[in-house]
PDB file of C-alpha atoms and ligand atoms in Angstrom:
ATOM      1  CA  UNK P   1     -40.958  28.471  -8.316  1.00 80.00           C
ATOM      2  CA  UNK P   2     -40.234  24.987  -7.872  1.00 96.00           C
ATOM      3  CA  UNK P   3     -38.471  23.244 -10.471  1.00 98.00           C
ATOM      4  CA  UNK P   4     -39.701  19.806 -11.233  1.00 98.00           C
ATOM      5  CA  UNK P   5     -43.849  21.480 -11.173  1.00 98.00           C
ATOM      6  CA  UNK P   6     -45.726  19.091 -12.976  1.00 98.00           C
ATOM      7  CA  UNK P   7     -43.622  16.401 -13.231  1.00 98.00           C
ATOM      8  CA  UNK P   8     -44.060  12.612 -12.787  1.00 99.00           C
ATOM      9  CA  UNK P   9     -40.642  11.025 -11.173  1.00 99.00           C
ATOM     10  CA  UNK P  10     -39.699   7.557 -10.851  1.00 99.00           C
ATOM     11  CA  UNK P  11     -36.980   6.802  -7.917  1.00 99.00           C
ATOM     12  CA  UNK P  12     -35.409   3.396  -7.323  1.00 99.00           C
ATOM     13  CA  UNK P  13     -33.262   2.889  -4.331  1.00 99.00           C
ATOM     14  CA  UNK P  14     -35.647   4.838  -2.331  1.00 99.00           C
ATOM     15  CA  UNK P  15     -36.006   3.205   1.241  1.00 98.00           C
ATOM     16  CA  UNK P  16     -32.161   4.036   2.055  1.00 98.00           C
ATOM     17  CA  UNK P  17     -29.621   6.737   1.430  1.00 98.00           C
ATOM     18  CA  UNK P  18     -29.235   8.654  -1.684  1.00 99.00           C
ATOM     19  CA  UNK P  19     -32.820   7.565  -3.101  1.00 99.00           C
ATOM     20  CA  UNK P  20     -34.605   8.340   0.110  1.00 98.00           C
ATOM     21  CA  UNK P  21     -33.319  12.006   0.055  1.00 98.00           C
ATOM     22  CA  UNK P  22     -33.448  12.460  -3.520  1.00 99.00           C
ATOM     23  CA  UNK P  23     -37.122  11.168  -3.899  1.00 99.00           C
ATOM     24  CA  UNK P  24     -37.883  13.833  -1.126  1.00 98.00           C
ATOM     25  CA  UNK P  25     -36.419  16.400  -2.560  1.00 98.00           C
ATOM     26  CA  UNK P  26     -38.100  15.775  -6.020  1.00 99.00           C
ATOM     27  CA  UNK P  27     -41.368  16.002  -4.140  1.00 98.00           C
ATOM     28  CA  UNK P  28     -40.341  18.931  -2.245  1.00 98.00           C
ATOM     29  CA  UNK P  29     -39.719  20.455  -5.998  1.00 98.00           C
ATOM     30  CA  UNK P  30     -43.048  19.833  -6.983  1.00 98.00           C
ATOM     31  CA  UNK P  31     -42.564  16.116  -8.529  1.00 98.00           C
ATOM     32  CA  UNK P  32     -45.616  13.722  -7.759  1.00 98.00           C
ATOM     33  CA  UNK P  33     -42.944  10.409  -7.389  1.00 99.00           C
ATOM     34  CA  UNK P  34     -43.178   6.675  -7.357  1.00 99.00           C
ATOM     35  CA  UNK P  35     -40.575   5.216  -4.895  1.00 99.00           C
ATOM     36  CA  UNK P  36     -39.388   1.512  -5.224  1.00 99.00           C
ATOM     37  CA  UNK P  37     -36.710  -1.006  -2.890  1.00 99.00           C
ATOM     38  CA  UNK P  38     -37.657  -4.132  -1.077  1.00 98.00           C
ATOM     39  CA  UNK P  39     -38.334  -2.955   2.243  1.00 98.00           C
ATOM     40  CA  UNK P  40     -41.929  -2.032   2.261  1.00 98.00           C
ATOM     41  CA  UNK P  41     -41.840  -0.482   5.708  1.00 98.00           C
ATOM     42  CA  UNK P  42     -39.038   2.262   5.099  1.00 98.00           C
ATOM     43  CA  UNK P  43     -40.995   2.790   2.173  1.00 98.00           C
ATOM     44  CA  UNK P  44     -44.216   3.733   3.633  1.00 98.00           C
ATOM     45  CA  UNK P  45     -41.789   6.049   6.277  1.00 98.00           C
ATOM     46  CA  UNK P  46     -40.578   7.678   2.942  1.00 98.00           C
ATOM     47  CA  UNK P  47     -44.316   8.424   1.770  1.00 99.00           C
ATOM     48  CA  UNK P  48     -45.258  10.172   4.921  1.00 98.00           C
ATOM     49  CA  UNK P  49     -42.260  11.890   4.689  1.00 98.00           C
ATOM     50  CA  UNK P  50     -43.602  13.445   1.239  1.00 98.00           C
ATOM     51  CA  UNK P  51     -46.925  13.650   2.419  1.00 98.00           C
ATOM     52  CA  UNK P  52     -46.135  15.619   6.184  1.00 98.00           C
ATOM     53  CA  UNK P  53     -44.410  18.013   3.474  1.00 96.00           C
ATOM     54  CA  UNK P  54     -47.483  18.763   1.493  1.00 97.00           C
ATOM     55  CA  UNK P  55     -46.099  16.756  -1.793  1.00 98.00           C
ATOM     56  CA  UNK P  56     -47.579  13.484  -3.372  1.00 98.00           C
ATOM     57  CA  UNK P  57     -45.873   9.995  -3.231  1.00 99.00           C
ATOM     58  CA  UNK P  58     -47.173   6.218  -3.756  1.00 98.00           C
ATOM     59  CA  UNK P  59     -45.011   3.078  -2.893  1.00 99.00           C
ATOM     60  CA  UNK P  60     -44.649   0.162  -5.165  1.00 99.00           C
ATOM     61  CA  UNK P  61     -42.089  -2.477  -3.461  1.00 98.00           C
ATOM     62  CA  UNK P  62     -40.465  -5.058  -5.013  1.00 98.00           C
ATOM     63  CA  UNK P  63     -37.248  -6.618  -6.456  1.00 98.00           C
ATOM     64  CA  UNK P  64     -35.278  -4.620  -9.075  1.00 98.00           C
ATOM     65  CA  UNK P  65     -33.924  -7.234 -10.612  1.00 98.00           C
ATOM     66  CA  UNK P  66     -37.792  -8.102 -11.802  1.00 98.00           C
ATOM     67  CA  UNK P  67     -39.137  -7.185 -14.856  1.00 98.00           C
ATOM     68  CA  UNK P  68     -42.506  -7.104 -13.607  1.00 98.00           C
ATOM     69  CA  UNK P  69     -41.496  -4.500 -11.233  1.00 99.00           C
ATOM     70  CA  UNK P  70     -39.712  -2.298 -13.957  1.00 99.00           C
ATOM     71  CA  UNK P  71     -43.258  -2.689 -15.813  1.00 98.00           C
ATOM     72  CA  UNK P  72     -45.495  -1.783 -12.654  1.00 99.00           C
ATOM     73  CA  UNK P  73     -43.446   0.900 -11.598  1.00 99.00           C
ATOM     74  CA  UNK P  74     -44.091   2.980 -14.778  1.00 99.00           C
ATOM     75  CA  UNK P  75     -48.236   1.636 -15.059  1.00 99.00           C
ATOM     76  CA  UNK P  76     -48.169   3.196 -11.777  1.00 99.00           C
ATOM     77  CA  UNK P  77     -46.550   6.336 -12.809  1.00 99.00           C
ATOM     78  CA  UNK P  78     -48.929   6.821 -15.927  1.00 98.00           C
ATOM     79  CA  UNK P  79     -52.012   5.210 -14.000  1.00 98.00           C
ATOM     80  CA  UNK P  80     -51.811   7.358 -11.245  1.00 98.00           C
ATOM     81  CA  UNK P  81     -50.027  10.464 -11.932  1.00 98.00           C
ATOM     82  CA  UNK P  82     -50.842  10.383 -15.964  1.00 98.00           C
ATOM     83  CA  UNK P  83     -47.432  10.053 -17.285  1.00 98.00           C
ATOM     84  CA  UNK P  84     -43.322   9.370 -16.832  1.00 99.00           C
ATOM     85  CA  UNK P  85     -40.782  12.730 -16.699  1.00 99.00           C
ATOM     86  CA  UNK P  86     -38.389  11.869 -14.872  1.00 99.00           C
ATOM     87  CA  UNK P  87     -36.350   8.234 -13.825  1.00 99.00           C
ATOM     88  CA  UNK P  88     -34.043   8.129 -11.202  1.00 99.00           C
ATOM     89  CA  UNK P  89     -32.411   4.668 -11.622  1.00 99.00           C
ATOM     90  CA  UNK P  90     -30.654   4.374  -8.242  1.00 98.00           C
ATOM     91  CA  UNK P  91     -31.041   1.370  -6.380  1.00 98.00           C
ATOM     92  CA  UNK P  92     -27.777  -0.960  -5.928  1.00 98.00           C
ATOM     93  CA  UNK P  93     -25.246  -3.465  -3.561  1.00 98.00           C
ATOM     94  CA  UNK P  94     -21.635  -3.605  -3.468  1.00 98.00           C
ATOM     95  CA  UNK P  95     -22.661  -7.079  -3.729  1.00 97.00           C
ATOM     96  CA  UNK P  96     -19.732  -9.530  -1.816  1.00 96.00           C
ATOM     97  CA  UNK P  97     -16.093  -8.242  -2.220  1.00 96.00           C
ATOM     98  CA  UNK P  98     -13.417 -10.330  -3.258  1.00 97.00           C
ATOM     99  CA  UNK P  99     -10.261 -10.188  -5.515  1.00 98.00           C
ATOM    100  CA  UNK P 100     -11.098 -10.837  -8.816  1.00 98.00           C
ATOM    101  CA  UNK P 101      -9.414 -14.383  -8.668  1.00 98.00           C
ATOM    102  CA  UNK P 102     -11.755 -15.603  -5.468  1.00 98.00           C
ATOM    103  CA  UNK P 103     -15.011 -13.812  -6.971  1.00 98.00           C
ATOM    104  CA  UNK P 104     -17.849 -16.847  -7.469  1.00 98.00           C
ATOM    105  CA  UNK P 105     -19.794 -16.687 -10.870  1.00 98.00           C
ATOM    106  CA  UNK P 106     -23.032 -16.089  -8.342  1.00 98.00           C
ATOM    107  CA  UNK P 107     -21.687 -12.779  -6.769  1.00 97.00           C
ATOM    108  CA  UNK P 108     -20.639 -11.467 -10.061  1.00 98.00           C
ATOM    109  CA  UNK P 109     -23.763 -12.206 -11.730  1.00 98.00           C
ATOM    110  CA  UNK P 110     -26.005 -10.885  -9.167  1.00 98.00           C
ATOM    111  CA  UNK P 111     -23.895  -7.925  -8.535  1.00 98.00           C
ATOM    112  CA  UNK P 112     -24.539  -7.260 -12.303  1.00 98.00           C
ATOM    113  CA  UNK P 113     -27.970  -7.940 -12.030  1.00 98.00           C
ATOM    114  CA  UNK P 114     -28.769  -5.452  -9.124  1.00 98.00           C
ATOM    115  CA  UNK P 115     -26.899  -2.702 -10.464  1.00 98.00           C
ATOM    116  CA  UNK P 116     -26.699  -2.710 -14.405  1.00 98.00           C
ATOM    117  CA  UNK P 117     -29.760  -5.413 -15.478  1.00 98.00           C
ATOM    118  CA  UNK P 118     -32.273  -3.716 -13.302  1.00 98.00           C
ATOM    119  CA  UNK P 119     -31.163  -0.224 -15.153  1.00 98.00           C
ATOM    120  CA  UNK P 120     -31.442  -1.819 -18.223  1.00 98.00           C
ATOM    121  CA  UNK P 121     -34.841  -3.362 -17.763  1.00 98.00           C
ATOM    122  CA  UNK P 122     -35.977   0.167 -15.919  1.00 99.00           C
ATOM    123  CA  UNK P 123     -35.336   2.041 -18.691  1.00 99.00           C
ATOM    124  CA  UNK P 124     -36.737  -0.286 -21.246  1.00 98.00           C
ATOM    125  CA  UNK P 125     -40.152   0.511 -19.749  1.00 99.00           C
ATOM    126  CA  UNK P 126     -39.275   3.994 -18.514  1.00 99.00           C
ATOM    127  CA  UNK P 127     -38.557   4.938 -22.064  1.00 99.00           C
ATOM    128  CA  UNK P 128     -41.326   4.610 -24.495  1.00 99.00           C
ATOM    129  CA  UNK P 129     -43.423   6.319 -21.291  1.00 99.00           C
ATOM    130  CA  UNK P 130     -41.170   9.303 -21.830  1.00 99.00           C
ATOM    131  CA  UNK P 131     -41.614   9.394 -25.319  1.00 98.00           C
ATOM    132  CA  UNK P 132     -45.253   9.917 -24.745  1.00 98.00           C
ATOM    133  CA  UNK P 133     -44.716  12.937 -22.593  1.00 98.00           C
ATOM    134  CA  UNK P 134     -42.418  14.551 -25.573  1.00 98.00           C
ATOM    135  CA  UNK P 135     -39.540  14.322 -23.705  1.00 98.00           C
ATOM    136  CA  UNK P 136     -37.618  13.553 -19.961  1.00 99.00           C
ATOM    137  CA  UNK P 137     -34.839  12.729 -18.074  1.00 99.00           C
ATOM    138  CA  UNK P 138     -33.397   9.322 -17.432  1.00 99.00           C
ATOM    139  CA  UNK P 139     -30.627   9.116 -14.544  1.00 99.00           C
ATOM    140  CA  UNK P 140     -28.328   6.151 -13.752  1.00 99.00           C
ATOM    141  CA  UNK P 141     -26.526   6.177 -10.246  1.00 99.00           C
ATOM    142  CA  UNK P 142     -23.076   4.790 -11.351  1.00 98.00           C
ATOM    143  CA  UNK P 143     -19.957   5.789  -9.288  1.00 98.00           C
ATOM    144  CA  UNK P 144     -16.489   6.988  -9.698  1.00 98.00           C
ATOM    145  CA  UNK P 145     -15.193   3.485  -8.760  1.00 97.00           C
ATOM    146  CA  UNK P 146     -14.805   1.496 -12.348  1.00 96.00           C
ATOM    147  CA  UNK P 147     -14.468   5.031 -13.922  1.00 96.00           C
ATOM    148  CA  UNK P 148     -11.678   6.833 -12.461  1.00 96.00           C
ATOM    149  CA  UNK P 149     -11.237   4.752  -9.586  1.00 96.00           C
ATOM    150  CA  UNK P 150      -9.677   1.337  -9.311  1.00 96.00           C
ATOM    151  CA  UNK P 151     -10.951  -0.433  -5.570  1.00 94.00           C
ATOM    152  CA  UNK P 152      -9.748  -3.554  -4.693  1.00 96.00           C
ATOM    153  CA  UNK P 153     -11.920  -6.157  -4.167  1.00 97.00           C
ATOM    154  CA  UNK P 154     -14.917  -4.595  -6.205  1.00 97.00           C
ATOM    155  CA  UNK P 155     -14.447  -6.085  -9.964  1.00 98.00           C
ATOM    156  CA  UNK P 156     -18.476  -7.089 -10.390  1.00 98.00           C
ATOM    157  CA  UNK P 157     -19.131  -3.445  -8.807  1.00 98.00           C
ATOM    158  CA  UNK P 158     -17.178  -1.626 -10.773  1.00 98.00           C
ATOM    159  CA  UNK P 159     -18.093  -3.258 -14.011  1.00 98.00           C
ATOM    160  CA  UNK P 160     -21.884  -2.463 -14.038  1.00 98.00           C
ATOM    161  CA  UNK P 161     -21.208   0.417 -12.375  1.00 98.00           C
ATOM    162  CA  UNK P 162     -19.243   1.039 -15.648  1.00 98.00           C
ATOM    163  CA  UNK P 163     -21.542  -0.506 -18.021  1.00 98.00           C
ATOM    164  CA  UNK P 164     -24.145   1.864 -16.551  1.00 98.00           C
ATOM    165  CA  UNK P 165     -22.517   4.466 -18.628  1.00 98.00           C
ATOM    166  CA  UNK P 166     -22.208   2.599 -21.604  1.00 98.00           C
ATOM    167  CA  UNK P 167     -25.998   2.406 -21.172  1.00 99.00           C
ATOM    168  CA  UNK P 168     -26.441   5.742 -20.435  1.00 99.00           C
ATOM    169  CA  UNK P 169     -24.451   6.849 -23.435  1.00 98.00           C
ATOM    170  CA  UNK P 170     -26.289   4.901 -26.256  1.00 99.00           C
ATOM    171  CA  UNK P 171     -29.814   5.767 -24.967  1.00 99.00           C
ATOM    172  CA  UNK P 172     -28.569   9.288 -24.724  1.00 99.00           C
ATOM    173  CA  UNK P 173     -28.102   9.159 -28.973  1.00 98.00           C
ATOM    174  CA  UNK P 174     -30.713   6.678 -29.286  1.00 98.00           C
ATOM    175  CA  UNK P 175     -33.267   8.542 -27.507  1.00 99.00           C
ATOM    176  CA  UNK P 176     -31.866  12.280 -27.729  1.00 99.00           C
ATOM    177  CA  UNK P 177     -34.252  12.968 -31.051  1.00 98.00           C
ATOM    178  CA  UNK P 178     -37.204  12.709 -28.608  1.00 98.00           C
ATOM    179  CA  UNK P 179     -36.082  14.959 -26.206  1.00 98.00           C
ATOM    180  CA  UNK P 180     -35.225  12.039 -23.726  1.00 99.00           C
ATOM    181  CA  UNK P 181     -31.383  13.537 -21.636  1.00 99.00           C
ATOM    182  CA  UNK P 182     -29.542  10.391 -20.344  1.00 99.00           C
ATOM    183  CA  UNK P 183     -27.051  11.329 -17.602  1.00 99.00           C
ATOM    184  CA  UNK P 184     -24.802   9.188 -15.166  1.00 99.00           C
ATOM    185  CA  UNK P 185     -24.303  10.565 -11.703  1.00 98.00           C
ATOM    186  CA  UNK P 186     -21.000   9.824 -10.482  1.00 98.00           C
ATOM    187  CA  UNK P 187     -20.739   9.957  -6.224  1.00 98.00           C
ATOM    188  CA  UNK P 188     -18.151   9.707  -3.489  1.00 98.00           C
ATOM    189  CA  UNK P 189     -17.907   8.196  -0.737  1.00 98.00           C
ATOM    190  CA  UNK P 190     -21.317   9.307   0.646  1.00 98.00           C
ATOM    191  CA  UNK P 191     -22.888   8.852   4.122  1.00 98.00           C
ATOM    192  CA  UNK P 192     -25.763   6.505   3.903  1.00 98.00           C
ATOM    193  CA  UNK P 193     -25.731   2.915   5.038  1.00 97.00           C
ATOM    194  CA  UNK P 194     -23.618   1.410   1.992  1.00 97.00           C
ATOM    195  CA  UNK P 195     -20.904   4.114   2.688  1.00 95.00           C
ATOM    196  CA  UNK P 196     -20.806   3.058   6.409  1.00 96.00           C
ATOM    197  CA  UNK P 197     -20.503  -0.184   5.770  1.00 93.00           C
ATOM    198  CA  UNK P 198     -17.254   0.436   3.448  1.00 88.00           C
ATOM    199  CA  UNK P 199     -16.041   2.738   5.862  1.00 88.00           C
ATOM    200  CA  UNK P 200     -17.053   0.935   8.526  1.00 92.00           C
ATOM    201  CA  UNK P 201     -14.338   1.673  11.302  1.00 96.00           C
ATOM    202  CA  UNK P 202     -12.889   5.047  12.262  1.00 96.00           C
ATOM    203  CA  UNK P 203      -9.674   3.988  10.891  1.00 97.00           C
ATOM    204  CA  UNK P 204     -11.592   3.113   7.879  1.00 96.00           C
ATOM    205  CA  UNK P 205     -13.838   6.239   7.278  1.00 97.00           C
ATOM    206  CA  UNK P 206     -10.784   8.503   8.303  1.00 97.00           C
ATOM    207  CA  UNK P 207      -8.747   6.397   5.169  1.00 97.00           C
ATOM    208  CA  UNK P 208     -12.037   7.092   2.573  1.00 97.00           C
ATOM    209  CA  UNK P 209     -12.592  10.548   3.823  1.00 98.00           C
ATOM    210  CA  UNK P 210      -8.915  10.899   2.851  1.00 98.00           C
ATOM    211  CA  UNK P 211      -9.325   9.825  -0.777  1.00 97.00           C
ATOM    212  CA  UNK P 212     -11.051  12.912  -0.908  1.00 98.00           C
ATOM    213  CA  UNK P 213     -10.311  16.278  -1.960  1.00 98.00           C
ATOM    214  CA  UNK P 214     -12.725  17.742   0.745  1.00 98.00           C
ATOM    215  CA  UNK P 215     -11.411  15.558   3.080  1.00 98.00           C
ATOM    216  CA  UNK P 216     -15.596  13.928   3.968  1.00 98.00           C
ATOM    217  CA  UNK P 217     -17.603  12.063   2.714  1.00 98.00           C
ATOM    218  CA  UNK P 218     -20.486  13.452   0.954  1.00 98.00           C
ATOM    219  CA  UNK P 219     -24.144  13.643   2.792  1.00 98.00           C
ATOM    220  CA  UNK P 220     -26.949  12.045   1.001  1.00 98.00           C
ATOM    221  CA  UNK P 221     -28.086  15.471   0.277  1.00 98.00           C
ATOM    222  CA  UNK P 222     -25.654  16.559  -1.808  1.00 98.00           C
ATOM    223  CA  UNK P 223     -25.614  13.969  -4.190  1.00 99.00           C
ATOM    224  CA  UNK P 224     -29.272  14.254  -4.352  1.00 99.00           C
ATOM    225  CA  UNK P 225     -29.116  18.286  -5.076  1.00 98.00           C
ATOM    226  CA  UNK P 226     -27.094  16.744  -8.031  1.00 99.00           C
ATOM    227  CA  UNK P 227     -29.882  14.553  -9.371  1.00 99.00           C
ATOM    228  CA  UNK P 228     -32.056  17.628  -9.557  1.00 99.00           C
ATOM    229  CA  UNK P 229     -29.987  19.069 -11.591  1.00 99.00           C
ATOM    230  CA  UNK P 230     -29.985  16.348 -14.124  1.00 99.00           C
ATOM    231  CA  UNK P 231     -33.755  15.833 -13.352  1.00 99.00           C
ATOM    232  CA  UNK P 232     -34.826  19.513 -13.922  1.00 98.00           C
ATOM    233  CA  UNK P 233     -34.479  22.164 -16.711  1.00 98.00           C
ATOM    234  CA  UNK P 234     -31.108  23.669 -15.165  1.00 98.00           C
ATOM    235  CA  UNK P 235     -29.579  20.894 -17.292  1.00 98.00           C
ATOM    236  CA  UNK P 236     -31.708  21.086 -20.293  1.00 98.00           C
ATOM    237  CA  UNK P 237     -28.449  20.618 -22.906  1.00 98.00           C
ATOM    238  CA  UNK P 238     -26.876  18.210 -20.980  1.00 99.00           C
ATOM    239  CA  UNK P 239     -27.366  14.479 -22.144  1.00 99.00           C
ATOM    240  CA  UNK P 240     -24.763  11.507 -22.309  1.00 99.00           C
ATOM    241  CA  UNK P 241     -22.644  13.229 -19.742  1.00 98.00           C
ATOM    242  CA  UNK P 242     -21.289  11.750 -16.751  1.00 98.00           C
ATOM    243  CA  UNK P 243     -21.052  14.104 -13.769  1.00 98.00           C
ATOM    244  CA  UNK P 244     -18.878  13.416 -10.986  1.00 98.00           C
ATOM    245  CA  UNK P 245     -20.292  14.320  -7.473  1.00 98.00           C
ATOM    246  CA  UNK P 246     -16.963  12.607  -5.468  1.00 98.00           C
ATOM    247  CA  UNK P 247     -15.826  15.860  -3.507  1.00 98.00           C
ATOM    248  CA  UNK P 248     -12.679  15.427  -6.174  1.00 98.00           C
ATOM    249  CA  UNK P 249     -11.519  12.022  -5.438  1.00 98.00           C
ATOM    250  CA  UNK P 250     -11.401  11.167  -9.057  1.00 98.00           C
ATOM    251  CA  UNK P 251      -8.384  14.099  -8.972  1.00 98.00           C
ATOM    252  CA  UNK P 252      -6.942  13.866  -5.472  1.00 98.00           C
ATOM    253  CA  UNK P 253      -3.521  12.913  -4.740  1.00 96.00           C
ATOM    254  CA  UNK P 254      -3.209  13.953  -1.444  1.00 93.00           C
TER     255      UNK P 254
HETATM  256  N1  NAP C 301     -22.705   5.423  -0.558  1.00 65.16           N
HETATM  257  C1  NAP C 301     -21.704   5.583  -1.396  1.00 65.16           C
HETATM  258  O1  NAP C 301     -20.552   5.819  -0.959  1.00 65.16           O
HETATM  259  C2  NAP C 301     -21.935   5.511  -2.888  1.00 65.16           C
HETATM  260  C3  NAP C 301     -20.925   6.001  -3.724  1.00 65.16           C
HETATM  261  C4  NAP C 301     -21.108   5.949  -5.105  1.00 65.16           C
HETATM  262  C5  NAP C 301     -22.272   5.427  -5.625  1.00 65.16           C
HETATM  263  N2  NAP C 301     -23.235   4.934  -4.781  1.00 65.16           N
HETATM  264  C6  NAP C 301     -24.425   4.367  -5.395  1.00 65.16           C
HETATM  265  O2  NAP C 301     -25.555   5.096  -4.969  1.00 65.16           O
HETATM  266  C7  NAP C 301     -26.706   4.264  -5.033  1.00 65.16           C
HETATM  267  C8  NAP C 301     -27.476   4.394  -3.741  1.00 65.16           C
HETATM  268  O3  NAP C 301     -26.653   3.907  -2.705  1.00 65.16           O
HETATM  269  P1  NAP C 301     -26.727   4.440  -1.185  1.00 65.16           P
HETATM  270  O4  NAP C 301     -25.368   4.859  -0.824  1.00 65.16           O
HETATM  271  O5  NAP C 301     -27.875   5.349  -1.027  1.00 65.16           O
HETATM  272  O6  NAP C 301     -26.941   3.018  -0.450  1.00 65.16           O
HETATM  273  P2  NAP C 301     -28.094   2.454   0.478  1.00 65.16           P
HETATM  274  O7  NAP C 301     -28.481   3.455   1.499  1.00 65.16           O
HETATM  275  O8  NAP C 301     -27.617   1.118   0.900  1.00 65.16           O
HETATM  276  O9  NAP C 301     -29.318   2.302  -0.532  1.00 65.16           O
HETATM  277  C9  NAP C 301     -29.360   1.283  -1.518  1.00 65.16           C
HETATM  278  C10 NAP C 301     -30.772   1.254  -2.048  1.00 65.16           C
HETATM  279  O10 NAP C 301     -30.847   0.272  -3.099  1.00 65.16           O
HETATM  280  C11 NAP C 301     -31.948  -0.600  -2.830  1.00 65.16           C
HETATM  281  N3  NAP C 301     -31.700  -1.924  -3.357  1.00 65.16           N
HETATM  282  C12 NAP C 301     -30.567  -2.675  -3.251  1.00 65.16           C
HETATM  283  N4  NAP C 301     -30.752  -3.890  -3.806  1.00 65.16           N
HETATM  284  C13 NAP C 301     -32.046  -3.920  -4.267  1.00 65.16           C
HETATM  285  C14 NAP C 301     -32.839  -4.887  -4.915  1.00 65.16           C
HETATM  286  N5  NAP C 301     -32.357  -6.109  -5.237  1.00 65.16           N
HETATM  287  N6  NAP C 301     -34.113  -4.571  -5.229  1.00 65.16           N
HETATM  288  C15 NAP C 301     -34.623  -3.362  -4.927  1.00 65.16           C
HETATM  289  N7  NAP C 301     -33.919  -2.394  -4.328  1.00 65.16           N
HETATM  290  C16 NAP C 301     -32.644  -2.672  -3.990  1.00 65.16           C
HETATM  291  C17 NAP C 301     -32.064  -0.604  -1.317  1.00 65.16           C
HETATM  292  O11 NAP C 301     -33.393  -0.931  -0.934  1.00 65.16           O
HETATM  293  P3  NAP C 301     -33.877  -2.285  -0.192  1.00 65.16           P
HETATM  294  O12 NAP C 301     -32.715  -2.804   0.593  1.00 65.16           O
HETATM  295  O13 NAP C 301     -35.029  -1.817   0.654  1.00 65.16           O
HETATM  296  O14 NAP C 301     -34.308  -3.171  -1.314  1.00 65.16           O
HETATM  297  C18 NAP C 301     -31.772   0.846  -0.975  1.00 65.16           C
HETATM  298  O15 NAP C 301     -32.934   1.624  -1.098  1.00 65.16           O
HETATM  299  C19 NAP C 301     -26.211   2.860  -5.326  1.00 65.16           C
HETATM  300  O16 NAP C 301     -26.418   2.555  -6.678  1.00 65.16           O
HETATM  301  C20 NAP C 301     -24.726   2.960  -5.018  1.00 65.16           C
HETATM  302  O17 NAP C 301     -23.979   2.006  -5.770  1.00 65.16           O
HETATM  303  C21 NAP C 301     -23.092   4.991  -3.431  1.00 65.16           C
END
């Protein structure tokens, strides 16, 4: 039995990483999914993916800092598969890292608008949809770094990577009443290109690895077995919860 049968999924973030694995694996549950990023070409690799699997995928690309985009992406959703379960609110940047101190007003603010505005504006349209339906499950890729983690250089990360749980928290008791869970996902260090390219020599990826209980980083896999858990019915009581996927960095001290 597959477990998200039926379902209508949005997925942001998909042409890289954690997205790309998680919106095939959604489809691969049964979830007809609408997969957004800029890069229209790893998008289109992502559909035939899907499709060469026997499940159902259409690509809308664009900017997720537009609001147009957060509004197409869910038209598409209910225009073409007739409705909105599921949002995956993924995509992000490190943005530029600096100290606090030497951090320009124009890395900060598009840091924040990349990684918390976009999740703000995608669930603003993402929401009444689910209402419709009777229910869902809205999903916000924050990180343990700005929750348990303190890593230098990343002060604009680490706050909307925060704030996305501050979001997540108040349209889990706004929203709860229609059956809408809000959950944060909380990764490691994982594998895909924006892990590589803060671990990005051996000396580097053998130091994050480290921070690690498990001693690795995480694949993309993993953490995308973990949004199907918080996409799906196996977490049907679980709303305004942040779950920590970070292969127990959060506790390590090793
Ligand atoms: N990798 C890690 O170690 C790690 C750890 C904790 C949390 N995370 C979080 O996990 C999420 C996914 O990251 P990842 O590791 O899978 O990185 P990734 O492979 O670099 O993927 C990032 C995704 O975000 C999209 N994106 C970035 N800026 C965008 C924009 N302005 N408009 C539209 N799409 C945009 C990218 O697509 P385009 O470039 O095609 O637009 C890409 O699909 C991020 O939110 C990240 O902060 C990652």
């Amino acid at each position: 039995m597959h477990q998200l049968s039926g379902k209508v999924a949005i997925v942001t973030g998909a042409s890289s990483g954690i997205g790309y694995e998680t919106a095939r694996l959604f489809a691969r549950e049964g979830a007809k999914v609408v997969v957004t990023a800029r890069r229209q070409a790893e998008l289109n690799a992502l559909v035939a993916d899907i499709e060469r699997d026997g499940g159902e995928a259409i690509a809308v690309a664009g900017d997720i800092r537009d609001e147009h985009l957060a509004r197409a992406l869910v038209e598409t959703a209910v225009g073409r598969y007739g409705g909105l379960d599921i949002a995956f609110n993924n995509a992000g940047t490190t943005g530029d890292t600096a100290p606090a101190s030497d951090t320009s007003i124009g890395t900060w603010q598009s840091t924040l608008d990349t990684n918390l505005t976009s999740a703000f504006l995608g669930a603003k349209y993402q929401l009444p949809a689910m209402i419709k339906r009777g229910g869902g499950s809205i999903i916000f890729t924050s990180t343990v770094v700005g929750s348990t983690i303190g890593f230098p250089g990343m002060g604009a990360y680490a706050a909307s990577k925060a704030g996305l749980i501050g979001l997540m928290q108040v349209i889990a008791v706004e929203y709860g009443v229609h059956g809408i869970r809000a959950n944060a996902l909380l990764p490691g260090g994982t594998d895909t290109p924006m892990g590589r390219a803060t671990a990005n020599t051996p000396e580097a990826r053998a130091f994050v690895e480290g921070l690690h209980a498990l001693k690795r980083l995480a694949l993309p896999e993993e953490i995308a077995r973990s949004a199907l858990y918080l996409a799906s019915d196996a977490s049907s009581f679980t709303t305004g919860s942040s779950l920590r996927v970070d292969g127990g960095a959060s506790v390590n001290r090793t």
